[in-house]
Amino acid sequence: MSSFGTLFKVTTYGESHCKSVGCIVDGVPPGLELTEDDIQPQLTRRRPGQSKLTTPRNEKDRVFIQSGTEKGKTLGTPIGMLVANEDQRPHDYSETDLYPRPSHADYTYLCKYGIKAASGGGRSSARETIGRVAAGAIAEKFLKKANNVEIVAFVSQVGSVKINRDAQDPKFIELLNTVTREQVDAAGPIRCPDPTVADAMTKAVEDARDSKDSIGGVVTCVIRNVPIGLGEPVFDKLEAQLAHAMLSLPATKGFEIGSGFAGVEIPGSKHNDAFYFDEETNRLRTKTNNSGGIQGGISNGENIYFSVAFKSVATISKEQATATYDGKKGVLAARGRHDPNVTPRAIPIVEAMAALVLADNLLIQKSRDAAHAIVA
Amino acid sequence: MSSFGTLFKVTTYGESHCKSVGCIVDGVPPGLELTEDDIQPQLTRRRPGQSKLTTPRNEKDRVFIQSGTEKGKTLGTPIGMLVANEDQRPHDYSETDLYPRPSHADYTYLCKYGIKAASGGGRSSARETIGRVAAGAIAEKFLKKANNVEIVAFVSQVGSVKINRDAQDPKFIELLNTVTREQVDAAGPIRCPDPTVADAMTKAVEDARDSKDSIGGVVTCVIRNVPIGLGEPVFDKLEAQLAHAMLSLPATKGFEIGSGFAGVEIPGSKHNDAFYFDEETNRLRTKTNNSGGIQGGISNGENIYFSVAFKSVATISKEQATATYDGKKGVLAARGRHDPNVTPRAIPIVEAMAALVLADNLLIQKSRDAAHAIVA
Amino acid sequence: MSSFGTLFKVTTYGESHCKSVGCIVDGVPPGLELTEDDIQPQLTRRRPGQSKLTTPRNEKDRVFIQSGTEKGKTLGTPIGMLVANEDQRPHDYSETDLYPRPSHADYTYLCKYGIKAASGGGRSSARETIGRVAAGAIAEKFLKKANNVEIVAFVSQVGSVKINRDAQDPKFIELLNTVTREQVDAAGPIRCPDPTVADAMTKAVEDARDSKDSIGGVVTCVIRNVPIGLGEPVFDKLEAQLAHAMLSLPATKGFEIGSGFAGVEIPGSKHNDAFYFDEETNRLRTKTNNSGGIQGGISNGENIYFSVAFKSVATISKEQATATYDGKKGVLAARGRHDPNVTPRAIPIVEAMAALVLADNLLIQKSRDAAHAIVA
Amino acid sequence: MSSFGTLFKVTTYGESHCKSVGCIVDGVPPGLELTEDDIQPQLTRRRPGQSKLTTPRNEKDRVFIQSGTEKGKTLGTPIGMLVANEDQRPHDYSETDLYPRPSHADYTYLCKYGIKAASGGGRSSARETIGRVAAGAIAEKFLKKANNVEIVAFVSQVGSVKINRDAQDPKFIELLNTVTREQVDAAGPIRCPDPTVADAMTKAVEDARDSKDSIGGVVTCVIRNVPIGLGEPVFDKLEAQLAHAMLSLPATKGFEIGSGFAGVEIPGSKHNDAFYFDEETNRLRTKTNNSGGIQGGISNGENIYFSVAFKSVATISKEQATATYDGKKGVLAARGRHDPNVTPRAIPIVEAMAALVLADNLLIQKSRDAAHAIVA
């Protein structure tokens, strides 16, 4: 339903035409320094229509903490947060209102709930993700404090233009080791840290726009400085939770971790991540990282990295032959301006969901560690 | 942890060297006809070392229902099930016991739990999946009764040998429409329904074996006759739950639904699934099915299909340069016989997890439908 | 934590000095007519300082629905609700700030969370219950539609002044059969439907106030027209969930259902509720109702009734010899006006929690009924 | 349903006529020494028909650990446990099979599940509690290790014969401070630690038996050495979880903590637990303990004590005028021997449920403590 997590738990509400969207974050560790300034930056990165980062002071989608903090510190009680909706009235969609938009959620929401929201797809609206991003920002701050965890997502593919994501490619591994959010945002609105690829991606998006069409993309995310031991076998393996988190985002069609689908073709002798003793960290590490930082569902201390496929945007200006709710044939074309590729905006959302998964698992493992110390 | 589901809920226990493995299935609808004969076939399909299907009466891995049924019918109370372990003593691994096996869970289990199980990876053992398969068989029986739901998984790739999984390819779509478990098993132990591809796959597995190596594969699964309206926005979208379920299986590295990663390159105008009115079913359907049967996280009544990547088997006979638990360099090679590709055995497990997800969501939606009928 | 329920689920936030208090209600059936007017009355009944019911239009504690409804109907998506806090600044408590108030939560909150909220007891504040009451009002509306369920709570004891709550007493049973909220409120602010007892209770409260002291009370609640079959054996027996719900309210010390503690002394031959066939409802009913409407953890269609003990208010004007946080002896007396008995204000809160439990269980049973109809 | 707990979580299965009863305990801290010898004693105390403690080696209801331990230590993986049922065949009840037994669960189970189990009340059978007791024994062992927690339950009332349970009575408080399980069992099968009262209780039970009748009782339980800070505001206050746990036991009708229902009559000035600085423990403690060791839903380090009301046994040999399932009038009398009072057997079950609640809350608080230490 609308809750996610066990000990670090977010519950969200809101769709596109209601009063506000927001969330309640339960289980935030008490004593954490926290104000709106910790949360706003990722919300601002999430906003639509930005060709570059807007100034934080002048923004829309401004978040207000309702509870759970005092004098800039968390109390350990639930943190309510909300962002007002500017457009609170259900639209008059006139003609287009007769059609379930193809590959939108209009039809399935109607079938599931038996009632048609003015917005069509109800909670499938992108605005729903605001609560996730706000909650994720808190999770991230905790992870930073706890283990200096770094989470960086970037666009690795738009249409057929891509960064090589081969787990065997040293250049890709190096990118995962070093990429920063600053680099990602510096590359322009496309949020691909490789400037050459970024330009080609931008071109691909522009081509789609010029054809009144849209195009999909892939977001790759790396998590560095992950504590060893996170993930709850067997049903809640860490990669299972990450896959759940990512596939819960609108428009996603795939998830792969480590070597992913390409890894299928690599024989075990090359795919296995051999151990060596690392003097610096004084522990076993692996020479390669085809596993993507997780083995047996449990983090092994190497970088966690995964990719998420986002399909082409469903709303296009081009005419589509389709049918009305009552089954009549017709032609639908979206009015106004539409973003032909939303992958860049997904960046902070993917980071938020990754942070929520990690924070929850870290809290659970902290309990186990403490209990083990008692009994062993 | 070890539970999965909300209303239809399975909890499993057991690892490779303990007395038994098993599960408790809670929330099974009362009055369902159920005996061990409904459960054993999928367990038998899951068994290792089978070159063809063994006779059900003479099998190992025999399941015993402990509770929750009477005179061949479910009571609505939890169904306990167990399968005895034959090899209950912790092994003497001698030399190999010094090494965390590369890309196994030995090291992460030790780090997480602070204790080393004789089996190394504890619950990451394949035997853990027995409880899932037993539970899934019950879920499947319910789904069959409820909506004649059909779930068929098959091997679609081994190494680089593959069936085309392109959502735009009519041949693949036709395969999804028609493939049966009988066809899958008829193709021999490789469980690929296309005989020509099956032969090439078998060859790929033999090549891996001959090189003392291993190779990965992809399992594709189709679910037919899915009721419209399943899936719980926003965090529990149906594809998110399926991804969670599949990535909770040992050795999985990726999940994609519908057009998946390839769909990223298809422009919206081709990717959108246009609606038409279907006279036969008397409802809106879609001409194409790039969505994979789910839109906005909710089933739309079309076939649900997805693919799961399984990495190459980590246990290989070839020598691997790696390190011991205490950091010394060394060379490890597995003794005895090892299966160089486990994808075929994953078939009933993937089917079981799919059934568990569907049954749980169907129960939840049944409640909503009933409530809606009351208030609307 | 801050969530309650499985399919009908409320999550609350807020304490006394933050911006607002509120909740998210997930799982509300779609298509239910709902506006703030359905929610405000119980919030108004909950308000402090009321000598009689205030006019709904001029009130404080006004609730605003944020999401989940459109044109006066629920969408099936989560309903966010909030009530602004008037006093949002942490108080300067000066002297009293040095003391953990006896039998308040100041000390335990500090120990648990390691941080001292200005309000002392954080979420133990009575304002936290606002979210519960708002959510409960929705649950109640659904129950009314579904089965004409009636929930009426009243004050049955203040100090030693009490209504006889003996399950064997026909007069008490008759009261449970007939009492209405109108009768409860008509009796004046004490909310006891028996005018004579009400007067004595009022006197007891006044005596406590005159002694700068406080006094406890008991709230009894009856639920009529309960569908048969609610409650989830074994851990979530209906009475277990009701006990959980009631003991989660501030200041509660006990819960009893049906014959309760007094029933211990009644021999089985008198305590057993004999069955008879009721022509009117065309089903088995019980002649007596010592069970309180629940048998084996499952509702049997008879009235559910239970009582909840509320201790004397901890805040008193009388001087108390106690200690400061740092262990120094001292004397503490509360400043200003304090309510010497809060039992009447607990009425709508008890009703809300009862409604939340019932609605959740009804939704779960609706699913089972539908599934049973399929398989049996 | 059939699971209880969040991090320390038990799931049970089984009813009276199936193959076995048992449970899966998930979240047990790894590295805990554990064998069947830790679990059997409480199971043996739970057994029916015992006039004194039987020798552990020769018992019925023998438990077998299935998984989760190796070489006498827990692995951190789920612990499966089972106890065989001796009487696995559904009974032929002949005549009595026509009647829903009054104040049993036969009728409600039939209504809820739509199917009639041979045992009538399915999981309402006392055998269901075996899984709880087994799981509770593990929880208790952990609590002992963690904080030397002591949990002792005893019979404080049978019919109208009772130990004074007044929170203001120094003798009762002293009993809570000192009572041991050895004392409880030494008093004979009635399990009341006061020999004089025990004799009167035994007489009351014998009187009930002689009248072919039954009688109820109260179990009081004290938990000593409770860590400060356990309990999860707001919905999962510690007393709310305890109430839930206790009311989930068969035949319970009430729960009270600390001063309980009697506390309602005590004015705040006497009811408030004044603080003082305790040199020995070097922290604030309370002079009195009307709160029962919990304030604001959080343990304060004082003894937790509560009482649970058990109704008179429903099965009696005396004839009862009642009705058959199909509504015909008739007279029912139980055949054979029946226990006229089950309160003594409830002792280990109450202790088990208390241990499960405490262990789960301790694990959750350990996580919070660790997280707080990081961020503060």
mmCIF file of C-alpha atoms in Angstrom, chain C residues 1-4 10 12 100-105 107-109 111-114 123-124 128 132 157 159-160 162 165 213-218 228-237 239-241 243-244 247-250 252-261 263-269 271-277 283-284 287 290-292 294-296 298-300 307-314 316 318 320-325 327 353 365 368-369 372, chain D residues 1-4 10 12 100-105 107-109 111-114 123-124 128 132 157 159-160 162 165 213-218 228-237 239-241 243-244 247-250 252-261 263-269 271-277 283-284 287 290-292 294-296 298-300 307-314 316 318 320-325 327 353 365 368-369 372:
data_model
loop_
_atom_site.group_PDB
_atom_site.id
_atom_site.type_symbol
_atom_site.label_atom_id
_atom_site.label_comp_id
_atom_site.label_asym_id
_atom_site.label_seq_id
_atom_site.Cartn_x
_atom_site.Cartn_y
_atom_site.Cartn_z
ATOM 1 C CA MET C 1 5.234 2.516 16.072
ATOM 2 C CA SER C 2 2.841 5.070 14.576
ATOM 3 C CA SER C 3 0.783 2.837 12.304
ATOM 4 C CA PHE C 4 -2.236 0.717 13.171
ATOM 5 C CA VAL C 10 -3.855 4.698 9.978
ATOM 6 C CA THR C 12 -0.365 9.435 12.750
ATOM 7 C CA PRO C 100 10.150 14.886 35.275
ATOM 8 C CA ARG C 101 6.484 15.091 36.174
ATOM 9 C CA PRO C 102 5.446 12.086 38.264
ATOM 10 C CA SER C 103 3.450 9.470 36.328
ATOM 11 C CA HIS C 104 3.901 11.453 33.139
ATOM 12 C CA ALA C 105 6.072 10.252 30.275
ATOM 13 C CA TYR C 107 11.321 10.592 32.173
ATOM 14 C CA THR C 108 10.703 7.556 29.987
ATOM 15 C CA TYR C 109 10.724 9.611 26.769
ATOM 16 C CA CYS C 111 15.452 7.647 28.526
ATOM 17 C CA LYS C 112 14.101 6.083 25.350
ATOM 18 C CA TYR C 113 14.960 8.796 22.856
ATOM 19 C CA GLY C 114 17.916 10.427 24.604
ATOM 20 C CA ARG C 123 3.782 11.845 21.640
ATOM 21 C CA SER C 124 2.173 10.972 24.966
ATOM 22 C CA GLU C 128 -1.743 12.866 19.410
ATOM 23 C CA ARG C 132 -6.934 8.616 15.611
ATOM 24 C CA GLN C 157 -17.351 4.982 36.504
ATOM 25 C CA GLY C 159 -13.719 7.285 41.223
ATOM 26 C CA SER C 160 -15.972 4.943 43.153
ATOM 27 C CA LYS C 162 -20.321 3.655 38.989
ATOM 28 C CA ARG C 165 -21.354 -3.324 34.799
ATOM 29 C CA ASP C 213 -6.429 16.561 43.095
ATOM 30 C CA SER C 214 -7.677 14.304 40.313
ATOM 31 C CA ILE C 215 -9.631 11.100 39.906
ATOM 32 C CA GLY C 216 -9.846 8.239 37.416
ATOM 33 C CA GLY C 217 -12.698 6.597 35.560
ATOM 34 C CA VAL C 218 -13.912 3.796 33.378
ATOM 35 C CA ILE C 228 -20.341 -12.592 12.527
ATOM 36 C CA GLY C 229 -16.859 -13.836 11.780
ATOM 37 C CA LEU C 230 -14.547 -10.906 12.521
ATOM 38 C CA GLY C 231 -11.180 -11.477 14.221
ATOM 39 C CA GLU C 232 -8.044 -13.297 13.092
ATOM 40 C CA PRO C 233 -6.996 -16.300 15.151
ATOM 41 C CA VAL C 234 -4.730 -16.854 16.809
ATOM 42 C CA PHE C 235 -2.606 -13.839 17.645
ATOM 43 C CA ASP C 236 -5.096 -11.332 16.328
ATOM 44 C CA LYS C 237 -8.212 -12.472 18.077
ATOM 45 C CA GLU C 239 -10.541 -9.003 21.699
ATOM 46 C CA ALA C 240 -6.724 -8.958 21.503
ATOM 47 C CA GLN C 241 -6.860 -6.246 18.881
ATOM 48 C CA ALA C 243 -7.259 -4.583 24.007
ATOM 49 C CA HIS C 244 -4.233 -3.437 22.021
ATOM 50 C CA LEU C 247 -4.256 0.153 25.980
ATOM 51 C CA SER C 248 -2.525 2.278 23.341
ATOM 52 C CA LEU C 249 -4.535 5.239 24.632
ATOM 53 C CA PRO C 250 -2.869 7.545 27.149
ATOM 54 C CA THR C 252 -5.234 3.483 30.406
ATOM 55 C CA LYS C 253 -4.582 0.743 32.972
ATOM 56 C CA GLY C 254 -7.029 -2.020 32.135
ATOM 57 C CA PHE C 255 -9.339 -3.633 29.632
ATOM 58 C CA GLU C 256 -12.072 -6.179 30.098
ATOM 59 C CA ILE C 257 -14.558 -7.693 27.717
ATOM 60 C CA GLY C 258 -17.885 -9.376 28.406
ATOM 61 C CA SER C 259 -17.996 -10.647 31.964
ATOM 62 C CA GLY C 260 -14.386 -9.501 32.444
ATOM 63 C CA PHE C 261 -12.651 -9.831 35.797
ATOM 64 C CA GLY C 263 -16.682 -13.325 35.329
ATOM 65 C CA VAL C 264 -13.870 -15.271 36.951
ATOM 66 C CA GLU C 265 -16.173 -15.991 39.874
ATOM 67 C CA ILE C 266 -19.099 -17.226 37.816
ATOM 68 C CA PRO C 267 -19.185 -21.011 37.372
ATOM 69 C CA GLY C 268 -19.171 -22.354 33.827
ATOM 70 C CA SER C 269 -22.748 -23.538 34.017
ATOM 71 C CA HIS C 271 -21.159 -18.317 32.397
ATOM 72 C CA ASN C 272 -21.680 -20.396 29.269
ATOM 73 C CA ASP C 273 -23.833 -18.622 26.704
ATOM 74 C CA ALA C 274 -26.425 -21.190 25.623
ATOM 75 C CA PHE C 275 -27.513 -21.172 22.007
ATOM 76 C CA TYR C 276 -31.052 -20.809 20.716
ATOM 77 C CA PHE C 277 -32.456 -20.371 17.274
ATOM 78 C CA ARG C 283 -29.674 -17.890 12.916
ATOM 79 C CA LEU C 284 -28.258 -19.202 16.163
ATOM 80 C CA LYS C 287 -29.395 -16.355 25.437
ATOM 81 C CA ASN C 290 -21.045 -13.218 29.035
ATOM 82 C CA SER C 291 -18.659 -13.664 26.125
ATOM 83 C CA GLY C 292 -19.092 -10.041 25.124
ATOM 84 C CA ILE C 294 -16.611 -12.715 20.823
ATOM 85 C CA GLN C 295 -15.905 -16.461 21.036
ATOM 86 C CA GLY C 296 -12.599 -18.024 20.105
ATOM 87 C CA ILE C 298 -14.203 -14.245 16.493
ATOM 88 C CA SER C 299 -17.326 -12.086 16.673
ATOM 89 C CA ASN C 300 -20.525 -14.113 17.088
ATOM 90 C CA SER C 307 -14.572 -1.440 29.527
ATOM 91 C CA VAL C 308 -11.359 0.537 29.758
ATOM 92 C CA ALA C 309 -9.829 1.843 32.989
ATOM 93 C CA PHE C 310 -8.323 5.337 32.932
ATOM 94 C CA LYS C 311 -6.120 6.265 35.856
ATOM 95 C CA SER C 312 -6.381 9.544 37.716
ATOM 96 C CA VAL C 313 -4.930 12.503 35.834
ATOM 97 C CA ALA C 314 -1.238 12.865 36.621
ATOM 98 C CA ILE C 316 -2.445 18.045 39.825
ATOM 99 C CA LYS C 318 -1.453 19.868 44.887
ATOM 100 C CA GLN C 320 4.056 16.622 45.296
ATOM 101 C CA ALA C 321 7.388 15.719 46.865
ATOM 102 C CA THR C 322 9.481 14.326 44.045
ATOM 103 C CA ALA C 323 12.911 14.730 42.423
ATOM 104 C CA THR C 324 14.479 16.748 39.628
ATOM 105 C CA TYR C 325 16.028 15.167 36.524
ATOM 106 C CA GLY C 327 18.186 13.654 41.301
ATOM 107 C CA MET C 353 -10.165 2.988 18.085
ATOM 108 C CA GLN C 365 -13.024 -11.095 6.420
ATOM 109 C CA ARG C 368 -11.883 -14.539 3.076
ATOM 110 C CA ASP C 369 -15.590 -14.743 2.354
ATOM 111 C CA HIS C 372 -14.203 -19.173 0.238
ATOM 112 C CA MET D 1 -3.146 -14.023 11.864
ATOM 113 C CA SER D 2 -0.602 -16.562 13.034
ATOM 114 C CA SER D 3 2.475 -14.360 13.406
ATOM 115 C CA PHE D 4 3.482 -12.184 16.354
ATOM 116 C CA VAL D 10 6.987 -16.211 15.975
ATOM 117 C CA THR D 12 2.686 -20.929 14.753
ATOM 118 C CA PRO D 100 -21.916 -26.037 18.808
ATOM 119 C CA ARG D 101 -20.600 -26.213 22.344
ATOM 120 C CA PRO D 102 -21.719 -23.147 24.343
ATOM 121 C CA SER D 103 -18.974 -20.546 24.848
ATOM 122 C CA HIS D 104 -16.594 -22.602 22.723
ATOM 123 C CA ALA D 105 -15.445 -21.473 19.294
ATOM 124 C CA TYR D 107 -19.970 -21.838 16.034
ATOM 125 C CA THR D 108 -17.779 -18.832 15.254
ATOM 126 C CA TYR D 109 -15.167 -20.953 13.471
ATOM 127 C CA CYS D 111 -19.254 -18.994 10.510
ATOM 128 C CA LYS D 112 -15.844 -17.489 9.807
ATOM 129 C CA TYR D 113 -14.316 -20.264 7.750
ATOM 130 C CA GLY D 114 -17.423 -21.869 6.337
ATOM 131 C CA ARG D 123 -7.017 -23.212 16.361
ATOM 132 C CA SER D 124 -8.858 -22.254 19.549
ATOM 133 C CA GLU D 128 -2.093 -24.197 19.679
ATOM 134 C CA ARG D 132 4.020 -19.994 21.757
ATOM 135 C CA GLN D 157 -7.338 -15.862 42.036
ATOM 136 C CA GLY D 159 -13.313 -18.131 41.736
ATOM 137 C CA SER D 160 -13.622 -15.709 44.630
ATOM 138 C CA LYS D 162 -7.716 -14.467 45.859
ATOM 139 C CA ARG D 165 -3.607 -7.567 44.208
ATOM 140 C CA ASP D 213 -19.066 -27.430 36.943
ATOM 141 C CA SER D 214 -16.032 -25.209 36.362
ATOM 142 C CA ILE D 215 -14.573 -21.987 37.698
ATOM 143 C CA GLY D 216 -12.346 -19.170 36.417
ATOM 144 C CA GLY D 217 -9.201 -17.566 37.713
ATOM 145 C CA VAL D 218 -6.677 -14.758 37.433
ATOM 146 C CA ILE D 228 14.336 1.288 30.679
ATOM 147 C CA GLY D 229 13.006 2.485 27.365
ATOM 148 C CA LEU D 230 11.059 -0.459 25.928
ATOM 149 C CA GLY D 231 7.778 0.120 24.089
ATOM 150 C CA GLU D 232 6.939 1.875 20.835
ATOM 151 C CA PRO D 233 4.685 4.926 21.068
ATOM 152 C CA VAL D 234 2.048 5.463 20.091
ATOM 153 C CA PHE D 235 0.128 2.463 18.878
ATOM 154 C CA ASP D 236 2.588 -0.044 20.246
ATOM 155 C CA LYS D 237 2.918 1.147 23.798
ATOM 156 C CA GLU D 239 1.194 -2.229 27.821
ATOM 157 C CA ALA D 240 -0.784 -2.304 24.559
ATOM 158 C CA GLN D 241 1.435 -5.066 23.240
ATOM 159 C CA ALA D 243 -2.587 -6.628 26.500
ATOM 160 C CA HIS D 244 -2.667 -7.838 22.911
ATOM 161 C CA LEU D 247 -5.957 -11.353 25.230
ATOM 162 C CA SER D 248 -4.782 -13.537 22.340
ATOM 163 C CA LEU D 249 -4.747 -16.466 24.786
ATOM 164 C CA PRO D 250 -7.781 -18.745 24.860
ATOM 165 C CA THR D 252 -9.105 -14.574 28.573
ATOM 166 C CA LYS D 253 -11.581 -11.822 29.429
ATOM 167 C CA GLY D 254 -9.464 -9.049 30.930
ATOM 168 C CA PHE D 255 -6.071 -7.445 31.396
ATOM 169 C CA GLU D 256 -4.907 -4.865 33.878
ATOM 170 C CA ILE D 257 -1.517 -3.372 34.552
ATOM 171 C CA GLY D 258 -0.214 -1.657 37.673
ATOM 172 C CA SER D 259 -3.076 -0.305 39.736
ATOM 173 C CA GLY D 260 -5.521 -1.498 37.050
ATOM 174 C CA PHE D 261 -9.252 -1.122 37.490
ATOM 175 C CA GLY D 263 -6.560 2.403 40.487
ATOM 176 C CA VAL D 264 -9.462 4.354 39.044
ATOM 177 C CA GLU D 265 -10.579 5.146 42.555
ATOM 178 C CA ILE D 266 -7.223 6.391 43.814
ATOM 179 C CA PRO D 267 -6.763 10.166 43.555
ATOM 180 C CA GLY D 268 -3.835 11.430 41.511
ATOM 181 C CA SER D 269 -1.957 12.655 44.570
ATOM 182 C CA HIS D 271 -1.578 7.400 42.432
ATOM 183 C CA ASN D 272 1.320 9.423 41.049
ATOM 184 C CA ASP D 273 4.635 7.616 41.430
ATOM 185 C CA ALA D 274 6.996 10.193 42.918
ATOM 186 C CA PHE D 275 10.624 10.122 41.775
ATOM 187 C CA TYR D 276 13.679 9.771 43.981
ATOM 188 C CA PHE D 277 17.318 9.289 43.225
ATOM 189 C CA ARG D 283 19.302 6.701 38.509
ATOM 190 C CA LEU D 284 15.844 8.056 39.156
ATOM 191 C CA LYS D 287 8.783 5.380 45.361
ATOM 192 C CA ASN D 290 1.084 2.227 40.536
ATOM 193 C CA SER D 291 2.153 2.603 36.927
ATOM 194 C CA GLY D 292 3.195 -1.043 36.810
ATOM 195 C CA ILE D 294 5.377 1.532 32.258
ATOM 196 C CA GLN D 295 4.836 5.273 31.729
ATOM 197 C CA GLY D 296 3.764 6.803 28.431
ATOM 198 C CA ILE D 298 7.621 2.956 27.819
ATOM 199 C CA SER D 299 9.199 0.837 30.533
ATOM 200 C CA ASN D 300 10.681 2.904 33.377
ATOM 201 C CA SER D 307 -3.069 -9.597 35.701
ATOM 202 C CA VAL D 308 -5.094 -11.605 33.221
ATOM 203 C CA ALA D 309 -8.642 -12.857 33.797
ATOM 204 C CA PHE D 310 -9.488 -16.364 32.570
ATOM 205 C CA LYS D 311 -13.155 -17.263 32.416
ATOM 206 C CA SER D 312 -14.577 -20.504 33.742
ATOM 207 C CA VAL D 313 -13.869 -23.504 31.551
ATOM 208 C CA ALA D 314 -16.605 -23.895 28.948
ATOM 209 C CA ILE D 316 -18.615 -29.013 31.845
ATOM 210 C CA LYS D 318 -23.393 -30.742 33.889
ATOM 211 C CA GLN D 320 -26.795 -27.560 29.512
ATOM 212 C CA ALA D 321 -29.952 -26.652 27.639
ATOM 213 C CA THR D 322 -28.794 -25.316 24.285
ATOM 214 C CA ALA D 323 -29.381 -25.773 20.545
ATOM 215 C CA THR D 324 -27.966 -27.861 17.714
ATOM 216 C CA TYR D 325 -26.264 -26.371 14.655
ATOM 217 C CA GLY D 327 -31.427 -24.788 15.524
ATOM 218 C CA MET D 353 3.860 -14.285 25.713
ATOM 219 C CA GLN D 365 15.228 -0.398 21.217
ATOM 220 C CA ARG D 368 17.405 2.949 18.317
ATOM 221 C CA ASP D 369 20.094 3.180 20.971
ATOM 222 C CA HIS D 372 21.102 7.545 18.548
#
